[in-house]
Short mmCIF file of C-alpha atoms and ligand atoms in Angstrom, two decimals:
data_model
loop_
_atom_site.label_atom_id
_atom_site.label_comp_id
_atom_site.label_asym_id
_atom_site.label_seq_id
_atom_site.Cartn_x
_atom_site.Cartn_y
_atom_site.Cartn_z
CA UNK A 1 0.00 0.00 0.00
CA UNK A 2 1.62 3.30 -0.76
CA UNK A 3 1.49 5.97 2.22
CA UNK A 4 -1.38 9.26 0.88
CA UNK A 5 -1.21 12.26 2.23
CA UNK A 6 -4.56 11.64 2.98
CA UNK A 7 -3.55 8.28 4.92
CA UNK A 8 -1.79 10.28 7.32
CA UNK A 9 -3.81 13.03 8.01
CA UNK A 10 -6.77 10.90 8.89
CA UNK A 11 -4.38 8.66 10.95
CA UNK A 12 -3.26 11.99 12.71
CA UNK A 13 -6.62 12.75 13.49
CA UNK A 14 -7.65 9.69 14.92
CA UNK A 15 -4.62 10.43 17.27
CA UNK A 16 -5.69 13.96 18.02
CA UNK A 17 -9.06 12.85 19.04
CA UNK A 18 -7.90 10.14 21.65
CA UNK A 19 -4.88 13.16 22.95
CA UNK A 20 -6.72 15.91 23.03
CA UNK A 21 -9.78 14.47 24.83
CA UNK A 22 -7.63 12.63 27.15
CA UNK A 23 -5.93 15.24 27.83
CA UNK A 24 -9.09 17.41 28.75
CA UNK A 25 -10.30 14.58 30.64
CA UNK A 26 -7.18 14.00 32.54
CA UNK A 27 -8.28 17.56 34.10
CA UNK A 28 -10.54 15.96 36.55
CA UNK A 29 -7.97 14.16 38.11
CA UNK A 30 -8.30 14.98 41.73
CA UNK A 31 -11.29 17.25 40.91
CA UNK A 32 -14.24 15.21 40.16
CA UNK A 33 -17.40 15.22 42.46
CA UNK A 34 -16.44 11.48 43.96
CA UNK A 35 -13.33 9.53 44.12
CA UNK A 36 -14.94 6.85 42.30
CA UNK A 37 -15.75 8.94 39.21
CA UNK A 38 -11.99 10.31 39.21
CA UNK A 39 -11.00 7.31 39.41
CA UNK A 40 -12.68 6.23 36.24
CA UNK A 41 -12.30 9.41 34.51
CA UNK A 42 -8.11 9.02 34.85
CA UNK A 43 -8.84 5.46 33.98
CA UNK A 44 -10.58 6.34 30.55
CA UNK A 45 -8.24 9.08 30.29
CA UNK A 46 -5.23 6.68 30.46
CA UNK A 47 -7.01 4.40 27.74
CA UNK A 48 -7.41 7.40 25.24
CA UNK A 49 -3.80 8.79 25.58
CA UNK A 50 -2.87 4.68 24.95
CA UNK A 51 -4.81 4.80 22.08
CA UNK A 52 -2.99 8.32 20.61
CA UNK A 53 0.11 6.87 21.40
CA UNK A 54 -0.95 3.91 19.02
CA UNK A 55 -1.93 5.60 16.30
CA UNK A 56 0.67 8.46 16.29
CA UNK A 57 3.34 6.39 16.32
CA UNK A 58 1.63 5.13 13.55
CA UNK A 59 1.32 8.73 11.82
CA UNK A 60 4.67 9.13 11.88
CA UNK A 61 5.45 5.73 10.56
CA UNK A 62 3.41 6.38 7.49
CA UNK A 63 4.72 9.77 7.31
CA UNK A 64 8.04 8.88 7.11
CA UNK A 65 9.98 11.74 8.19
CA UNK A 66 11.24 10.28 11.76
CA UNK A 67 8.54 12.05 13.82
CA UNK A 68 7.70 9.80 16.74
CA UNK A 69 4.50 10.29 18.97
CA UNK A 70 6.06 12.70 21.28
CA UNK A 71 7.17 14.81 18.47
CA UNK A 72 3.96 14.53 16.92
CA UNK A 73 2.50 15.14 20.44
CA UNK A 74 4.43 17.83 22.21
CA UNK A 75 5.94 20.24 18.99
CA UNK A 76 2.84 20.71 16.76
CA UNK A 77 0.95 24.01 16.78
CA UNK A 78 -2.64 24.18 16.81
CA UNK A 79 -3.29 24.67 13.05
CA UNK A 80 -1.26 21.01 12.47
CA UNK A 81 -3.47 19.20 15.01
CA UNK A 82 -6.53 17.71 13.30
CA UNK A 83 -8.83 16.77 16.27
CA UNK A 84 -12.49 17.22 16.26
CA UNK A 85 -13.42 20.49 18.32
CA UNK A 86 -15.49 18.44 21.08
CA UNK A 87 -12.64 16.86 22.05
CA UNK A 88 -10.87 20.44 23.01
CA UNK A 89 -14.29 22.57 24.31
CA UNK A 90 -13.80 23.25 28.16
CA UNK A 91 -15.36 20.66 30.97
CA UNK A 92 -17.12 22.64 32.44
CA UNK A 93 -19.18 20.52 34.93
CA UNK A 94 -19.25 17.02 35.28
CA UNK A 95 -22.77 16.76 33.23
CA UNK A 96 -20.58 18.44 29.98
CA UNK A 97 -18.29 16.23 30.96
CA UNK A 98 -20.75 12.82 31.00
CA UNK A 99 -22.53 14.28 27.67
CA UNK A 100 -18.94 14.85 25.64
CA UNK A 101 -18.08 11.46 26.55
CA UNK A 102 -21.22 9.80 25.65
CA UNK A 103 -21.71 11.44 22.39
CA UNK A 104 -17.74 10.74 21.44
CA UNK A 105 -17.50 7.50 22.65
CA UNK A 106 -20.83 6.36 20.86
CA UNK A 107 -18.92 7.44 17.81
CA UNK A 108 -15.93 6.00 18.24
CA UNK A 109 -17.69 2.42 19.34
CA UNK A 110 -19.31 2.45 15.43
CA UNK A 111 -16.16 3.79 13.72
CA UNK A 112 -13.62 1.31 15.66
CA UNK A 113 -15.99 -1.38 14.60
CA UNK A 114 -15.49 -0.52 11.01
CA UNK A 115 -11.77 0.21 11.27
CA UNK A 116 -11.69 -3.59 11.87
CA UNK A 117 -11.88 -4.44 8.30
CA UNK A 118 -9.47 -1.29 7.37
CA UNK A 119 -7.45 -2.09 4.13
CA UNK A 120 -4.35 -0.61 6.46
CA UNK A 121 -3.81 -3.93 8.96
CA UNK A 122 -1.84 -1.23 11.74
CA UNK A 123 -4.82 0.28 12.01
CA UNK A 124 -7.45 -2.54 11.94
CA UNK A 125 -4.96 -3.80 14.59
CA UNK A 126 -5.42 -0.37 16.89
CA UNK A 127 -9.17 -0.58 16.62
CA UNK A 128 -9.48 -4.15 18.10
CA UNK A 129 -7.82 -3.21 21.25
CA UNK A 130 -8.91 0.58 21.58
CA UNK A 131 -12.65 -0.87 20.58
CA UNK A 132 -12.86 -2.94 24.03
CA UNK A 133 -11.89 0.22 25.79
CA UNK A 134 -14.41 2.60 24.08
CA UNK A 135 -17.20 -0.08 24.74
CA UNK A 136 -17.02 0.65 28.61
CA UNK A 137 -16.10 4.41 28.02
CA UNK A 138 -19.70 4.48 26.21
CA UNK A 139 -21.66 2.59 28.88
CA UNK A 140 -20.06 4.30 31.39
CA UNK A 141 -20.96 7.65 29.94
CA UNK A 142 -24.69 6.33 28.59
CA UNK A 143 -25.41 5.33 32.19
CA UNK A 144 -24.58 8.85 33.44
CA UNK A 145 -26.61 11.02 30.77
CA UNK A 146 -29.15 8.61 31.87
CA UNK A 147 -29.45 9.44 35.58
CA UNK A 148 -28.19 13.32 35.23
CA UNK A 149 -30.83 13.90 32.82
CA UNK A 150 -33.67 12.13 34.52
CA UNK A 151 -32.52 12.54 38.04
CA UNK A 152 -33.26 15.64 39.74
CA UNK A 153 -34.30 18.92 38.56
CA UNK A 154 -30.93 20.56 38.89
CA UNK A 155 -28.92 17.80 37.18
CA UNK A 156 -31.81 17.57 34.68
CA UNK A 157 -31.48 21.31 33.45
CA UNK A 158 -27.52 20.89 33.48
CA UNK A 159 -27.12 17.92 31.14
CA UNK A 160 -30.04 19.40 29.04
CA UNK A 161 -27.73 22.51 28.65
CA UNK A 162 -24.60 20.71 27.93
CA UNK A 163 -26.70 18.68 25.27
CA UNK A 164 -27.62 22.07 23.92
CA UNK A 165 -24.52 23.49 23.84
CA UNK A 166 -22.36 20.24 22.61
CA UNK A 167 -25.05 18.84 19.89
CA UNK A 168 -24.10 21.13 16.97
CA UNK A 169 -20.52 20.36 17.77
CA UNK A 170 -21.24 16.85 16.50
CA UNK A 171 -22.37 18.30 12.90
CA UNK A 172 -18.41 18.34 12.49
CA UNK A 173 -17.91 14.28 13.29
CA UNK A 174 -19.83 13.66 9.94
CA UNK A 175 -18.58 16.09 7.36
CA UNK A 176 -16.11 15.22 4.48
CA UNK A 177 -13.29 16.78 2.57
CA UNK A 178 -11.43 15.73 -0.29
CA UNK A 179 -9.68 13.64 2.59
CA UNK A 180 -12.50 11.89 3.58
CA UNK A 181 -13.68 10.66 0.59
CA UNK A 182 -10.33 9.00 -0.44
CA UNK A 183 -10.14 7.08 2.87
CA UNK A 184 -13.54 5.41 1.76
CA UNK A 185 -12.14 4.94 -1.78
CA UNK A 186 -8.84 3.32 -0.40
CA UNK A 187 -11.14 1.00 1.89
CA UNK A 188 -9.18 2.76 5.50
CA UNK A 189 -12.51 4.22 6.56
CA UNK A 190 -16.19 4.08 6.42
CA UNK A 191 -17.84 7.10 4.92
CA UNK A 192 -19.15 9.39 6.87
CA UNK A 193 -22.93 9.11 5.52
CA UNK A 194 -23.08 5.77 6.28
CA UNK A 195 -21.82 6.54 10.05
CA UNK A 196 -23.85 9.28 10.89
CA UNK A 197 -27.76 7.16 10.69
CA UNK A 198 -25.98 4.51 12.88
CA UNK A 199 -24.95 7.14 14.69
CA UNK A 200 -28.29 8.51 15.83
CA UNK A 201 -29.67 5.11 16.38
CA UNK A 202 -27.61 4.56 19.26
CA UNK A 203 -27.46 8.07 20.67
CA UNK A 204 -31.20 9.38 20.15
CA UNK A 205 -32.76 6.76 22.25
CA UNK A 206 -30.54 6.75 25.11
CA UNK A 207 -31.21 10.64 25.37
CA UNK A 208 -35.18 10.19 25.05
CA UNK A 209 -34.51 8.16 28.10
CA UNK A 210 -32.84 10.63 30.11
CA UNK A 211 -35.46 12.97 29.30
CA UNK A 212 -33.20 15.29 27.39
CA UNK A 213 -34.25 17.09 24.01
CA UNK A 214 -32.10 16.43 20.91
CA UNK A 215 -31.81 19.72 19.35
CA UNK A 216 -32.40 20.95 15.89
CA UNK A 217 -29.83 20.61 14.09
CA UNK A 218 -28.50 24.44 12.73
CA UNK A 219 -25.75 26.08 10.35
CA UNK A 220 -23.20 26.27 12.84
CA UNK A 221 -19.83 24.53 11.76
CA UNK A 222 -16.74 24.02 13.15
CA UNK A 223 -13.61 23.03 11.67
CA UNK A 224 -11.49 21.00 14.28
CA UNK A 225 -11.02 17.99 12.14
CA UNK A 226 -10.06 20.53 8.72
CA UNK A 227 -7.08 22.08 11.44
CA UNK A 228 -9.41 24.85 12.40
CA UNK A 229 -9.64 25.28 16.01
CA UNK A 230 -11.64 26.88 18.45
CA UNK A 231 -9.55 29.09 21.11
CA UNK A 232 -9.50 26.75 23.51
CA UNK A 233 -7.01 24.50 21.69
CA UNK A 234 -3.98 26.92 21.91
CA UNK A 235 -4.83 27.19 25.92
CA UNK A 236 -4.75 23.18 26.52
CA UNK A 237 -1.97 23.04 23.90
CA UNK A 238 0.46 25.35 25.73
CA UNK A 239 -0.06 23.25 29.02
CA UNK A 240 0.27 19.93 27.63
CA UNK A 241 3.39 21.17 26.15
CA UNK A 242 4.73 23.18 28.58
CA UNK A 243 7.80 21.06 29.47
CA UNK A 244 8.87 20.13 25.85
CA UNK A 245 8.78 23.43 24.81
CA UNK A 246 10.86 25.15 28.04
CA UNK A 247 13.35 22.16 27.97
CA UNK A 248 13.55 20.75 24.49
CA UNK A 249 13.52 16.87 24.46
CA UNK A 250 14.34 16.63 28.17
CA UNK A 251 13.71 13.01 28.77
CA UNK A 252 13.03 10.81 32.35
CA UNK B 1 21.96 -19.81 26.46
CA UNK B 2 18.68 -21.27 27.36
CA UNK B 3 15.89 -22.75 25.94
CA UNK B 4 12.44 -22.23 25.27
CA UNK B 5 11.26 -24.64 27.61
CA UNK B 6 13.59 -23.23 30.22
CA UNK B 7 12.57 -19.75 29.33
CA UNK B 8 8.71 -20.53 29.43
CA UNK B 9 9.92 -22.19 32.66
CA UNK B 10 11.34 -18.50 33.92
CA UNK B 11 8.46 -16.20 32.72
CA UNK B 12 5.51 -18.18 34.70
CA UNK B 13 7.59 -16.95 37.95
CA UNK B 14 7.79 -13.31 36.29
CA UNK B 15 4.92 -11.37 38.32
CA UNK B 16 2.51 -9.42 37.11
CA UNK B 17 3.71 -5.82 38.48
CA UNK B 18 -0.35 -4.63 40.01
CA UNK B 19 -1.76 -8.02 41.03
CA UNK B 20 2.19 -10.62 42.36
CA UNK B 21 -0.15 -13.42 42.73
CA UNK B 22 -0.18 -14.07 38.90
CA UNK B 23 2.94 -14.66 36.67
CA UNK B 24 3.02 -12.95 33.37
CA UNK B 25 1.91 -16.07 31.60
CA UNK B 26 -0.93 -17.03 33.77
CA UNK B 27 -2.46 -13.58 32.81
CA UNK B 28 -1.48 -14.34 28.53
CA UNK B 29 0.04 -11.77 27.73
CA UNK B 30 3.08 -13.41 26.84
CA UNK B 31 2.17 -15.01 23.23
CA UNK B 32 5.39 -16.57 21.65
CA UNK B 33 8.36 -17.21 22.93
CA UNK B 34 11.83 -17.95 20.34
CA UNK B 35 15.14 -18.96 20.92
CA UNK B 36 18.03 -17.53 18.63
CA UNK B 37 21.10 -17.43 17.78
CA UNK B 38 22.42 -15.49 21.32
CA UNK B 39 19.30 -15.29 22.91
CA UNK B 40 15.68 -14.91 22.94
CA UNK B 41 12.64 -13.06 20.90
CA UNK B 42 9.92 -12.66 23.36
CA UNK B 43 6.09 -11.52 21.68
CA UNK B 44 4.01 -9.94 24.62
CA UNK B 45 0.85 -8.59 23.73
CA UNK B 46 -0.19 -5.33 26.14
CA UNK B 47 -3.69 -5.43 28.19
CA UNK B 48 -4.96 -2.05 27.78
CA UNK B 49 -3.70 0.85 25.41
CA UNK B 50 -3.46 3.58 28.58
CA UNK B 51 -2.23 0.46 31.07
CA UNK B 52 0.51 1.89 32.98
CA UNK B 53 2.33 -1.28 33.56
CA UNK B 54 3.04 -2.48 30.35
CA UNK B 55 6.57 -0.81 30.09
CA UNK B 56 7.32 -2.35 33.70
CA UNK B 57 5.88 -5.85 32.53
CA UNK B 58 8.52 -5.79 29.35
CA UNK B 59 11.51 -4.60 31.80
CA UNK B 60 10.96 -7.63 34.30
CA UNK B 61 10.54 -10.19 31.43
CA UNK B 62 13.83 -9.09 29.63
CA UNK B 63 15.43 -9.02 33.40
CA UNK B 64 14.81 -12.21 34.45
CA UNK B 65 15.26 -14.07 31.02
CA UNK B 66 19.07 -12.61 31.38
CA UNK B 67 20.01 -13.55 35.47
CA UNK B 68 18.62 -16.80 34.21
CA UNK B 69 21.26 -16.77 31.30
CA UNK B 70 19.18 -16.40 28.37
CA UNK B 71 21.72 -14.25 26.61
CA UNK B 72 20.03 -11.11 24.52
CA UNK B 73 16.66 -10.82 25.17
CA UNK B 74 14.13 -8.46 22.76
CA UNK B 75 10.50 -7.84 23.77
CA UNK B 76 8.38 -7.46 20.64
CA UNK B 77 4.93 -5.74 21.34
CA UNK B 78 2.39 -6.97 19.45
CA UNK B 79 -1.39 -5.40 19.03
CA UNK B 80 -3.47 -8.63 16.84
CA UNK B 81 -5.35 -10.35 18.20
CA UNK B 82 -5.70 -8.10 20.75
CA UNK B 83 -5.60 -9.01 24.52
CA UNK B 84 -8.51 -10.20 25.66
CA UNK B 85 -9.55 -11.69 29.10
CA UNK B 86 -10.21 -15.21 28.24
CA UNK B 87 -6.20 -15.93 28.04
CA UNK B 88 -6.00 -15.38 31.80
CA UNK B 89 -5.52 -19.31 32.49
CA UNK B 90 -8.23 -21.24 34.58
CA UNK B 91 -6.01 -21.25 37.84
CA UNK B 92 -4.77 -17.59 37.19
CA UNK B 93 -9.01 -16.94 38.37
CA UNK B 94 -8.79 -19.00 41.17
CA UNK B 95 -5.79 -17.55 42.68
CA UNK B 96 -7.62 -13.97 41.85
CA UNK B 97 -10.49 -15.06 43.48
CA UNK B 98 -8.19 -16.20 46.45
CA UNK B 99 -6.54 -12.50 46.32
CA UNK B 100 -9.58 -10.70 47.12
CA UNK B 101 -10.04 -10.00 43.40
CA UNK B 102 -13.70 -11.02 41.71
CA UNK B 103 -11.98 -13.02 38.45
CA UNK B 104 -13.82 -11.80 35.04
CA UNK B 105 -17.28 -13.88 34.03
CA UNK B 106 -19.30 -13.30 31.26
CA UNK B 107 -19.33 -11.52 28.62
CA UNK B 108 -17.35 -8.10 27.73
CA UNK B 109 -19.24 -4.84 26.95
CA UNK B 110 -21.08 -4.65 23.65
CA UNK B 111 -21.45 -3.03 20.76
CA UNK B 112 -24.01 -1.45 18.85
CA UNK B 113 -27.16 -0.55 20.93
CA UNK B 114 -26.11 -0.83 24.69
CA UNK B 115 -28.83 -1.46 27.27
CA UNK B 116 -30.25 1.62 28.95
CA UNK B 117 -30.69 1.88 32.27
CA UNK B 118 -27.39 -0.99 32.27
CA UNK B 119 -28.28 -3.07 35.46
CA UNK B 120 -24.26 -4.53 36.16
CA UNK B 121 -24.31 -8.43 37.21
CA UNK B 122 -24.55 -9.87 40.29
CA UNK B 123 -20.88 -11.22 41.11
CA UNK B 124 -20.49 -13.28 44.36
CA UNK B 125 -18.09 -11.82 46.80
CA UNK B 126 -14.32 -13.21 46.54
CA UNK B 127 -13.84 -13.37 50.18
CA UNK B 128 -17.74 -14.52 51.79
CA UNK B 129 -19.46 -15.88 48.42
CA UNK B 130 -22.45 -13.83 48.45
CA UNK B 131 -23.72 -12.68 45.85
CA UNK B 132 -25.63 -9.98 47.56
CA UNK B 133 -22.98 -7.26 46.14
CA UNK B 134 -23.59 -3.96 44.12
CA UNK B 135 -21.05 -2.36 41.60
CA UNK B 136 -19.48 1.24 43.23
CA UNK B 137 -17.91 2.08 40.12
CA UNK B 138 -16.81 0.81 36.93
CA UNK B 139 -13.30 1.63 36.84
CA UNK B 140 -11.60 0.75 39.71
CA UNK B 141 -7.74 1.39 40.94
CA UNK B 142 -7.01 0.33 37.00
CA UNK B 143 -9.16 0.95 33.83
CA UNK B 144 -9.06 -3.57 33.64
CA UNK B 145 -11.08 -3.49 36.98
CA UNK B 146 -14.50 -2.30 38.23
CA UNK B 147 -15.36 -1.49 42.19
CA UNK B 148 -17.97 -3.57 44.01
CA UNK B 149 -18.83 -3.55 47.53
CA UNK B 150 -20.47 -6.81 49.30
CA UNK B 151 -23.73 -6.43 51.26
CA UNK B 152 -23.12 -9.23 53.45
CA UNK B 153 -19.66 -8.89 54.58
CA UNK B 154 -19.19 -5.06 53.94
CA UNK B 155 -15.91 -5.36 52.44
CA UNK B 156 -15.67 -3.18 49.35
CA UNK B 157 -13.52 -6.05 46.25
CA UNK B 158 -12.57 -5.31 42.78
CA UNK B 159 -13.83 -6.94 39.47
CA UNK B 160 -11.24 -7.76 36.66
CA UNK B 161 -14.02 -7.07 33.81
CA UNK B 162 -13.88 -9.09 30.59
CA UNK B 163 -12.50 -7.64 27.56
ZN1 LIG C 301 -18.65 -10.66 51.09
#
């Protein structure tokens, strides 16, 4: 198989999504509302930057240019990172928090299932093992959107915010670029079209149970995926890089 | 120089860094083993992606493979099939169970269309039997475990969930 540019970019942003969200998520650590739920957030958090380190290690494979996954990781600028813009968006609360997670990890249960029959075997590989992780990372989440959103009125009218504010976020998960479309030609991908009704399916009835409203869907766009970020990016970015950048390739 | 036999013979005493009571083997993660000219290729394939103690796992195998004279030792990672909980050998659950540690049963998450309103199983308490136990959490001191706490003998346990 020869390497694409597009091969890499859509490997790269399969590794900014698992990073960049666990990353975000690794913010709770000591901060959540109950040990137990720390606990399990660094837990999933752990999984995701696993994953990353998978598949940008991968990146740089394909790339070919001797960038390894802390290179890839710690000395990009926000325009070269290709996550979604979920995965960067603030936590907020813990209900943003639960919500994020259950609408990303419902995704990325239905697109690691298709990466199993990926025409690139590294990656088919990656998706068996980080598909295990994301199947508890999804029922973890589910179960939580469940009781915030039909618990009590308080938690109710937080997750149905975070719903509203999150939901046209996911508009970006499904759109295509010239990239997109030759990962489905090369057989690396599914397309997008096909993802996005599965999609719903397993998402829309979990939130009719919680009692939460799916909203309209509107023009807003965002660009995460296309290396168009929102603000929030550069902020996490110049933490998470912090020590590479003050002591370049210090090692321990 | 050693071989595999003796080698195999040297990694089921190699302990699993977060639970000593199982070997390295016992748990599967160690998939082929290869003698060569020199020394030894070792496969190993990691539990989960984020699991902490995979770097420590590959450090003790390669150390005890060479006190035992195995020569050059190199520990290939390797993600297909991936690691999945029905390699942990019969008598690796028993001597969980025996640990305090509820040994994986059933089946692993699913895809697709999960339940709502997920009701978690009813596991019977490693140290009293019961199964009068709820789950607390599920993820507990490592992403492979959930928390459950026993209603009969009030002793909270952990559950090494199938993957
Ligand atoms: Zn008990």
């Amino acid at each position: 198989m020869t390497t694409t540019p597009a091969h890499i970019e859509y490997v790269t942003r399969l590794g900014d999504n698992a990073l960049i969200l666990g990353q975000r998520m690794s913010e709770w650590c000591g901060h959540a509302p109950v040990l137990e739920e720390d606990m399990a957030l660094a837990n999933m958090s752990l999984d995701l930057i696993g994953q990353a380190r998978m598949l940008l290690t991968h990146a740089g494979k394909l790339e070919g240019k001797g960038r390894d996954e802390d290179q890839l990781a710690f000395l990009r600028t926000e325009m070269h990172y290709r996550n979604l813009t979920l995965c960067e968006l603030p936590n907020v609360d813990f209900g943003r928090t639960m919500v994020r997670n259950f609408l990303f990890a419902s995704l990325q249960v239905l697109l690691w299932e298709r990466l199993l029959a990926s025409s690139d075997t590294e990656l088919a590989a990656i998706a068996a093992k980080s598909l295990k992780e994301a199947r508890y990372h999804a029922q973890h989440a589910g179960d939580w959107v469940v009781r915030l959103g039909d618990g009590t009125a308080e938690s109710h009218e937080r997750a149905q915010a975070a719903l509203d504010y999150l939901w046209p976020y996911t508009a970006e998960f499904f759109a295509a670029n010239p990239t997109d479309e030759a990962i489905a030609a090369a057989g690396i991908g599914p397309a997008w079209s096909e993802l996005e009704a599965a999609w719903e399916a397993v998402v829309v009835p979990v939130l009719n149970e919680a009692t939460l409203t799916v909203p309209a869907r509107t023009p807003f766009k965002s660009y995460g995926k296309f290396g168009r970020h929102s603000e929030h990016l550069g902020h996490l970015l110049s933490e998470m890089q912090y020590l590479q950048r003050t002591y370049p390739g210090a090692q321990w | 120089m050693l071989t595999e036999t003796q080698a195999w013979d040297v990694l089921h005493a190699v302990p699993d860094p977060e639970i000593p009571v199982i070997s390295v083997t016992e748990l599967g993660i160690v998939r082929e083993v290869h003698a060569r000219d020199g020394g030894l290729h070792i496969v190993v394939t990691p539990t989960y992606s984020g699991c902490p103690a995979t770097e420590v796992i590959a450090q003790s195998i390669r150390d005890a493979l060479v006190a035992a004279g195995a020569g050059e030792v190199d520990v290939e990672t390797r993600l297909a099939p991936a690691w999945t909980t029905a390699w942990i050998t019969e008598p690796a659950k028993e001597k969980l169970r025996a640990y305090g540690i509820a040994p994986p049963s059933g089946d692993a998450a699913v895809g697709g269309a999960q339940p709502i309103r997920f009701v978690p199983r009813k596991l019977a308490c490693p140290r009293c039997g019961s199964t009068d136990t709820t789950r607390l959490s599920q993820f507990g001191s490592t992403a492979c475990k959930a928390l459950y706490r026993c209603q009969s003998c009030l002793e909270p346990f952990e559950y090494f969930k199938p993957i």
